[in-house]
XYZ file of C-alpha atoms in Angstrom:
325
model
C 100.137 117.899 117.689
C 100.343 114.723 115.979
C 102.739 114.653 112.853
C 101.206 111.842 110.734
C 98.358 114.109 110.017
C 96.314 113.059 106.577
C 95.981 116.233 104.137
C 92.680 118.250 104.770
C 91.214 120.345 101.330
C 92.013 123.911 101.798
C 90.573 125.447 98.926
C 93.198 127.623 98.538
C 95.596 127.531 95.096
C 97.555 129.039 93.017
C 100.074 129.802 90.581
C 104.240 131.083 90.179
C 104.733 134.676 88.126
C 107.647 136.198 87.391
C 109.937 136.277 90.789
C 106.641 135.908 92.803
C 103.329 133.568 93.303
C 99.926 134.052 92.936
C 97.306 132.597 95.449
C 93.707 132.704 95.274
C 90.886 131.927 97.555
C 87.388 131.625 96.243
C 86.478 135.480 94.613
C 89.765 137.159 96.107
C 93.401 136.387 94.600
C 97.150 137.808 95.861
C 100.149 138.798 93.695
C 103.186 138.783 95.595
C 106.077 139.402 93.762
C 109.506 140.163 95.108
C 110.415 143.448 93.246
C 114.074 144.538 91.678
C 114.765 146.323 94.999
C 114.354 143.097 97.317
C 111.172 144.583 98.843
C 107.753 142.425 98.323
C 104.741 143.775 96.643
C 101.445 142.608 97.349
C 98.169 143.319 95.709
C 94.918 141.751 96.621
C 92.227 141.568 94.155
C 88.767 140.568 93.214
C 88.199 137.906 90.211
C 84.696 136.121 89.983
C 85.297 134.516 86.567
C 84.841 134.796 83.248
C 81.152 134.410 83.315
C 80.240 135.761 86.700
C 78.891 133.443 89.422
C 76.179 132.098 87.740
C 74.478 129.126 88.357
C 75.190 127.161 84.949
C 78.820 127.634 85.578
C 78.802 124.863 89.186
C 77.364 122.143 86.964
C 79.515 118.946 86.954
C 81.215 118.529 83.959
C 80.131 121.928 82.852
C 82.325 124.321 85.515
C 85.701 122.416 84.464
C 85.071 124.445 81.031
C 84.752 127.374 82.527
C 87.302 126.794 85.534
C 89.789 126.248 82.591
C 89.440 129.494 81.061
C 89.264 131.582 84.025
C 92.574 129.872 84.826
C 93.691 131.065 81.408
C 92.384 134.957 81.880
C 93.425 134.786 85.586
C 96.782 133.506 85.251
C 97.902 135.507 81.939
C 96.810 139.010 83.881
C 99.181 138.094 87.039
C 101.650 137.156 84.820
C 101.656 140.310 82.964
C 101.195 142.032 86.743
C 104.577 140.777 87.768
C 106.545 141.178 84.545
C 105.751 145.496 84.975
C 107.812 145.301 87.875
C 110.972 144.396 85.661
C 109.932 146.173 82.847
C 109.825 149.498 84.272
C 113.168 148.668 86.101
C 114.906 148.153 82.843
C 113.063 151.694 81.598
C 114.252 153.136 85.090
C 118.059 151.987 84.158
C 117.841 153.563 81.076
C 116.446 156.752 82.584
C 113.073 157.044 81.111
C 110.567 155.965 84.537
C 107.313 155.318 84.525
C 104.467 155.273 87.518
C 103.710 151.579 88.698
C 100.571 150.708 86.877
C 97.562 148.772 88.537
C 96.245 145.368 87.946
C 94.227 144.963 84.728
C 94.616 148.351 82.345
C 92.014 148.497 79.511
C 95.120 147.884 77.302
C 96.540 145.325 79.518
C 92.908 143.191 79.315
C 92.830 143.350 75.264
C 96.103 142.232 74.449
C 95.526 139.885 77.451
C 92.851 138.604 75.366
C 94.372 138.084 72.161
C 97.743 136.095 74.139
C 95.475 133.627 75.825
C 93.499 133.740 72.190
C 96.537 132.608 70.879
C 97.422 130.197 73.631
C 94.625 128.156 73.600
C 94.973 128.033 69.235
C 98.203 126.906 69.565
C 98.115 124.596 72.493
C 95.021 122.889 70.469
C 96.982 122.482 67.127
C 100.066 121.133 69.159
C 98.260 118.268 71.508
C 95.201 117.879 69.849
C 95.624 118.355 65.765
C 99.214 117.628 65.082
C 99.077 113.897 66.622
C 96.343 113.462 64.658
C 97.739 114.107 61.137
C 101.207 111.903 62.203
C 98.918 109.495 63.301
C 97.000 109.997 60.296
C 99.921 109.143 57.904
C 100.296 105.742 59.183
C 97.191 105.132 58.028
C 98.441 104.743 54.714
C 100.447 101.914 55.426
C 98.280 100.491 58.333
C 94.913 99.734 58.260
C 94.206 98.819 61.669
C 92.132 101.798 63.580
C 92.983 100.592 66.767
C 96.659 100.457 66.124
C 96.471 104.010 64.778
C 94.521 105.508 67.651
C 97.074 103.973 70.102
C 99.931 105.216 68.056
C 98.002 109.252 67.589
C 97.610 108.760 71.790
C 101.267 107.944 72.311
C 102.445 110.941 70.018
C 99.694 112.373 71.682
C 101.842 111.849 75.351
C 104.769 112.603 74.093
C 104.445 115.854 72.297
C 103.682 116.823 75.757
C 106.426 115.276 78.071
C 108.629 116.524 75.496
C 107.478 119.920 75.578
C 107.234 119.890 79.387
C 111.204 118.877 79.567
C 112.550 121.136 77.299
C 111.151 124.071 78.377
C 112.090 122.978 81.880
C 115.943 123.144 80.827
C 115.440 127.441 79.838
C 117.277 129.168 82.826
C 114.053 131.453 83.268
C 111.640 128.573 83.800
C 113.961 126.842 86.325
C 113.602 130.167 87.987
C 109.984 130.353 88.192
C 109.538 126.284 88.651
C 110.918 127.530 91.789
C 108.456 129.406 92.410
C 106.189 127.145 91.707
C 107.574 124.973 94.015
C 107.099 127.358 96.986
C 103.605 127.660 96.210
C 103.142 124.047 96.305
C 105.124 123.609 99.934
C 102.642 126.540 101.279
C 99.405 124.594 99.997
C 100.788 121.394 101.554
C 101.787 122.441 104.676
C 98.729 124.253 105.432
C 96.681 120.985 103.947
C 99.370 118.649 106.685
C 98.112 120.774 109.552
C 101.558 122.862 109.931
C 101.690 126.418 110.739
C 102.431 128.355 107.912
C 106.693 129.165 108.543
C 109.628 129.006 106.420
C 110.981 125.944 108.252
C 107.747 124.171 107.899
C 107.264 125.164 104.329
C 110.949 124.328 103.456
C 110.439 120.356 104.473
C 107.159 120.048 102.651
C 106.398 118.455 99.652
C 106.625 120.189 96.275
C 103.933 118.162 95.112
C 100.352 118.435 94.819
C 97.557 116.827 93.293
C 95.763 119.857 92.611
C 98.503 121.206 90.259
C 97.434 122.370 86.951
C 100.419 119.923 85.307
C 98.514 117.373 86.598
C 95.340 118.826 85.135
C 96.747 118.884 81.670
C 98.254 115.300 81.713
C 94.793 114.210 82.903
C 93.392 116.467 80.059
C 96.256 114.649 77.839
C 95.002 111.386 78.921
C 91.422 111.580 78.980
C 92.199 112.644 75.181
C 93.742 109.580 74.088
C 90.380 107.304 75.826
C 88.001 109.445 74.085
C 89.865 109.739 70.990
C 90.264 106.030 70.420
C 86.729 105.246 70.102
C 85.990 108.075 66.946
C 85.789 105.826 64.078
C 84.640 107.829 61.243
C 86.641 107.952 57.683
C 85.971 111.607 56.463
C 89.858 113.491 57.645
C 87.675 116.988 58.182
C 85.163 115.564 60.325
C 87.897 113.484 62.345
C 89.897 117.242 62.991
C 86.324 118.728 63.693
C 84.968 116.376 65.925
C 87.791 116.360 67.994
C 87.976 120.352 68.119
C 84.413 119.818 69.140
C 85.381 117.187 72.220
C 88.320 119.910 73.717
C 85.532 121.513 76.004
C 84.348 117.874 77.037
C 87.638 116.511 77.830
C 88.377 119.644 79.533
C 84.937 119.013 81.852
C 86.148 115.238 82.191
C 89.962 116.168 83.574
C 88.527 118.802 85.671
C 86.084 116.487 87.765
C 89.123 114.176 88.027
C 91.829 117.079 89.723
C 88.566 118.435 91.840
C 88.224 114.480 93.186
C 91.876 113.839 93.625
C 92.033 117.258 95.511
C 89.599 115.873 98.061
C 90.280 112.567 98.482
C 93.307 110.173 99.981
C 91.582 107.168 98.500
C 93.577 104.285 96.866
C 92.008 104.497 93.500
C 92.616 108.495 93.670
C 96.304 107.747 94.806
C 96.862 105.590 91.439
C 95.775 108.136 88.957
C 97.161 111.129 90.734
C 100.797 109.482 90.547
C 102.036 110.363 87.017
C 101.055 114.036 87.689
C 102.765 113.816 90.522
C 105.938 112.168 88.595
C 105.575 115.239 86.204
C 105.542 117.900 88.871
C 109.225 116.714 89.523
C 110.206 118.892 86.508
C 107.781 121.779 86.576
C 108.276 122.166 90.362
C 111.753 122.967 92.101
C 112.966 123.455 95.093
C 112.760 126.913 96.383
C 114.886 129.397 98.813
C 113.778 130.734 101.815
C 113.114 134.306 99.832
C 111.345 132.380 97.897
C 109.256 130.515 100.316
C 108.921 134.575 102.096
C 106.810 135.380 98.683
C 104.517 132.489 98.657
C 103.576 132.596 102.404
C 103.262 136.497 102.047
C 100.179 135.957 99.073
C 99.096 132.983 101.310
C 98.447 134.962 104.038
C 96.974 137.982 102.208
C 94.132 135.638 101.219
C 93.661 132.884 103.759
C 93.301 132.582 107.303
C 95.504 129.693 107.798
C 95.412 130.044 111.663
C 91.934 129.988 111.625
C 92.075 127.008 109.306
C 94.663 124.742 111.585
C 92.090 125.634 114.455
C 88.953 124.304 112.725
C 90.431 121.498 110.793
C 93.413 120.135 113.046
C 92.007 120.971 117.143
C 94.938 124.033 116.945
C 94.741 126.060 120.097
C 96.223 130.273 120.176
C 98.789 127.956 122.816
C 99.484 125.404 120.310
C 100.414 127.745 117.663
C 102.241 130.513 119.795
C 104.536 127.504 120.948
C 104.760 126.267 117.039
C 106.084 129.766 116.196
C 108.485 129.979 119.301
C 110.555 126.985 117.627
């Protein structure tokens, strides 16, 4: 097979928990997580989003909305999911075991709830509001609105590099950037036409242009455009109005990450490149047990062989011989 293979959409994507990766394909999803013992759990599931599959949730614009907060729901329950595992080993160690629960407890989904509640609050107040009011005070000495808007978008940006780079020094985080990592390697090897091993994982890229840092830089981005051109005076309505553009710019940043997922183009190249600069420090580079995990919730969700035959020209010869080497 040819090596110099251009990337083909999968559909496929995903997301690093504690010590494990989450993958999801269309309605169903896999935890794998690589428990205290060394063993790997997985656990397939069903999740058709927060509102269902209903029609007004496809529309342009519209789905990125909802795509976002199913994210949110989606990726706080695995998370949860895989910190159990460690939980009930430290209540194991101390004598006091419990049985392993199941994915999504009626206790588990309200507290869920009120964390990604809290998330989004606080995620809006740090990106969106606080640039705003530092912005805001050099209004007192400036009277330019240009120059102010430019100055609220570059606290704006970096608020959020910041944020990205210190959390990315915490020992924990390093661990599951990792993680993260390996799921990105699966994703593009399967996109490059490889068959899904640890040596072909190992050597592919870390980054992707479907990665949900990249979403939020775009979402960062798209801010400081739409931003720049609200010109009213009252401070309450400025806050307001831009609480009310959050879902838009949301909508805008989503049809951005769907494009650059499915195109190679030029233009798509260019405004996928700082994401992809970013992804050097929320992705690292992963072990082989690492890689194990992420192929493991790959393949409880996605026919990758299947995949490589209908998208590449893979024969059962070509791929028996792949896995021989």
């Amino acid at each position: 097979m040819s090596k110099n293979r251009k990337s083909h959409y999968s559909g496929i994507g995903g997301q690093a928990v504690l010590e494990g990766v989450m993958m999801k394909n269309g309605d169903q999803y896999a935890v794998a997580v690589r428990k205290p013992d060394g063993e790997i759990d997985i656990q397939t599931e069903e999740y058709k989003g927060f509102c269902g599959d209903k029609k007004f949730t496809k529309i342009p614009f519209i789905r990125g909305i909802f795509s976002f907060i199913d994210s949110l729901v989606l990726g706080m329950k695995v998370t949860m999911h895989s910190a159990s595992f460690y939980e009930e080993d430290e209540e194991n160690k101390e004598g006091g075991g419990k049985p392993e629960k199941e994915i999504g407890s009626k206790s588990d989904d309200i507290m869920m709830g009120i964390t990604v509640a809290l998330a989004v609050i606080i995620a809006v107040a740090l990106f969106m509001v606080l640039p705003f009011l530092l912005s805001d005070l050099l209004g007192k000495v400036v009277r330019n609105a240009s120059l102010i808007a430019i100055f609220e978008g570059f606290i704006r940006i970096l608020i959020f590099v910041g944020y990205i780079t210190a959390i990315s020094l915490m020992e924990d985080i390093k661990r599951l950037y990792r993680y993260h990592g390996a799921e990105h390697k699966c994703i593009n090897c399967i996109e490059r036409g490889r068959p899904l091993n640890v040596k072909n994982v190992m050597r592919s890229s870390r980054q992707h242009k479907r990665c949900g840092t990249s979403f939020l830089l775009f979402v960062v981005l798209v801010s400081v455009i739409v931003f720049f051109f609200i010109r009213v005076d009252n401070l309450a309505l400025k806050i307001i109005i831009r609480l009310l553009l959050v879902p838009v710019i949301a909508g805008i940043s989503y049809e951005l990450i769907r494009l650059a997922g499915r195109s190679d183009n030029i233009v798509v190249q260019i405004i996928s490149r700082p994401g992809m600069w970013l992804q050097k420090l929320t992705t690292k580079e992963p072990d082989e047990d690492m890689v194990k995990v992420a192929i493991a919730s790959v393949e409880a969700v996605f026919d990758w062989k299947t995949y490589l035959k209908e998208e590449f020209g893979y024969t059962d010869e070509n791929l028996s011989a792949e896995e021989e080497l």
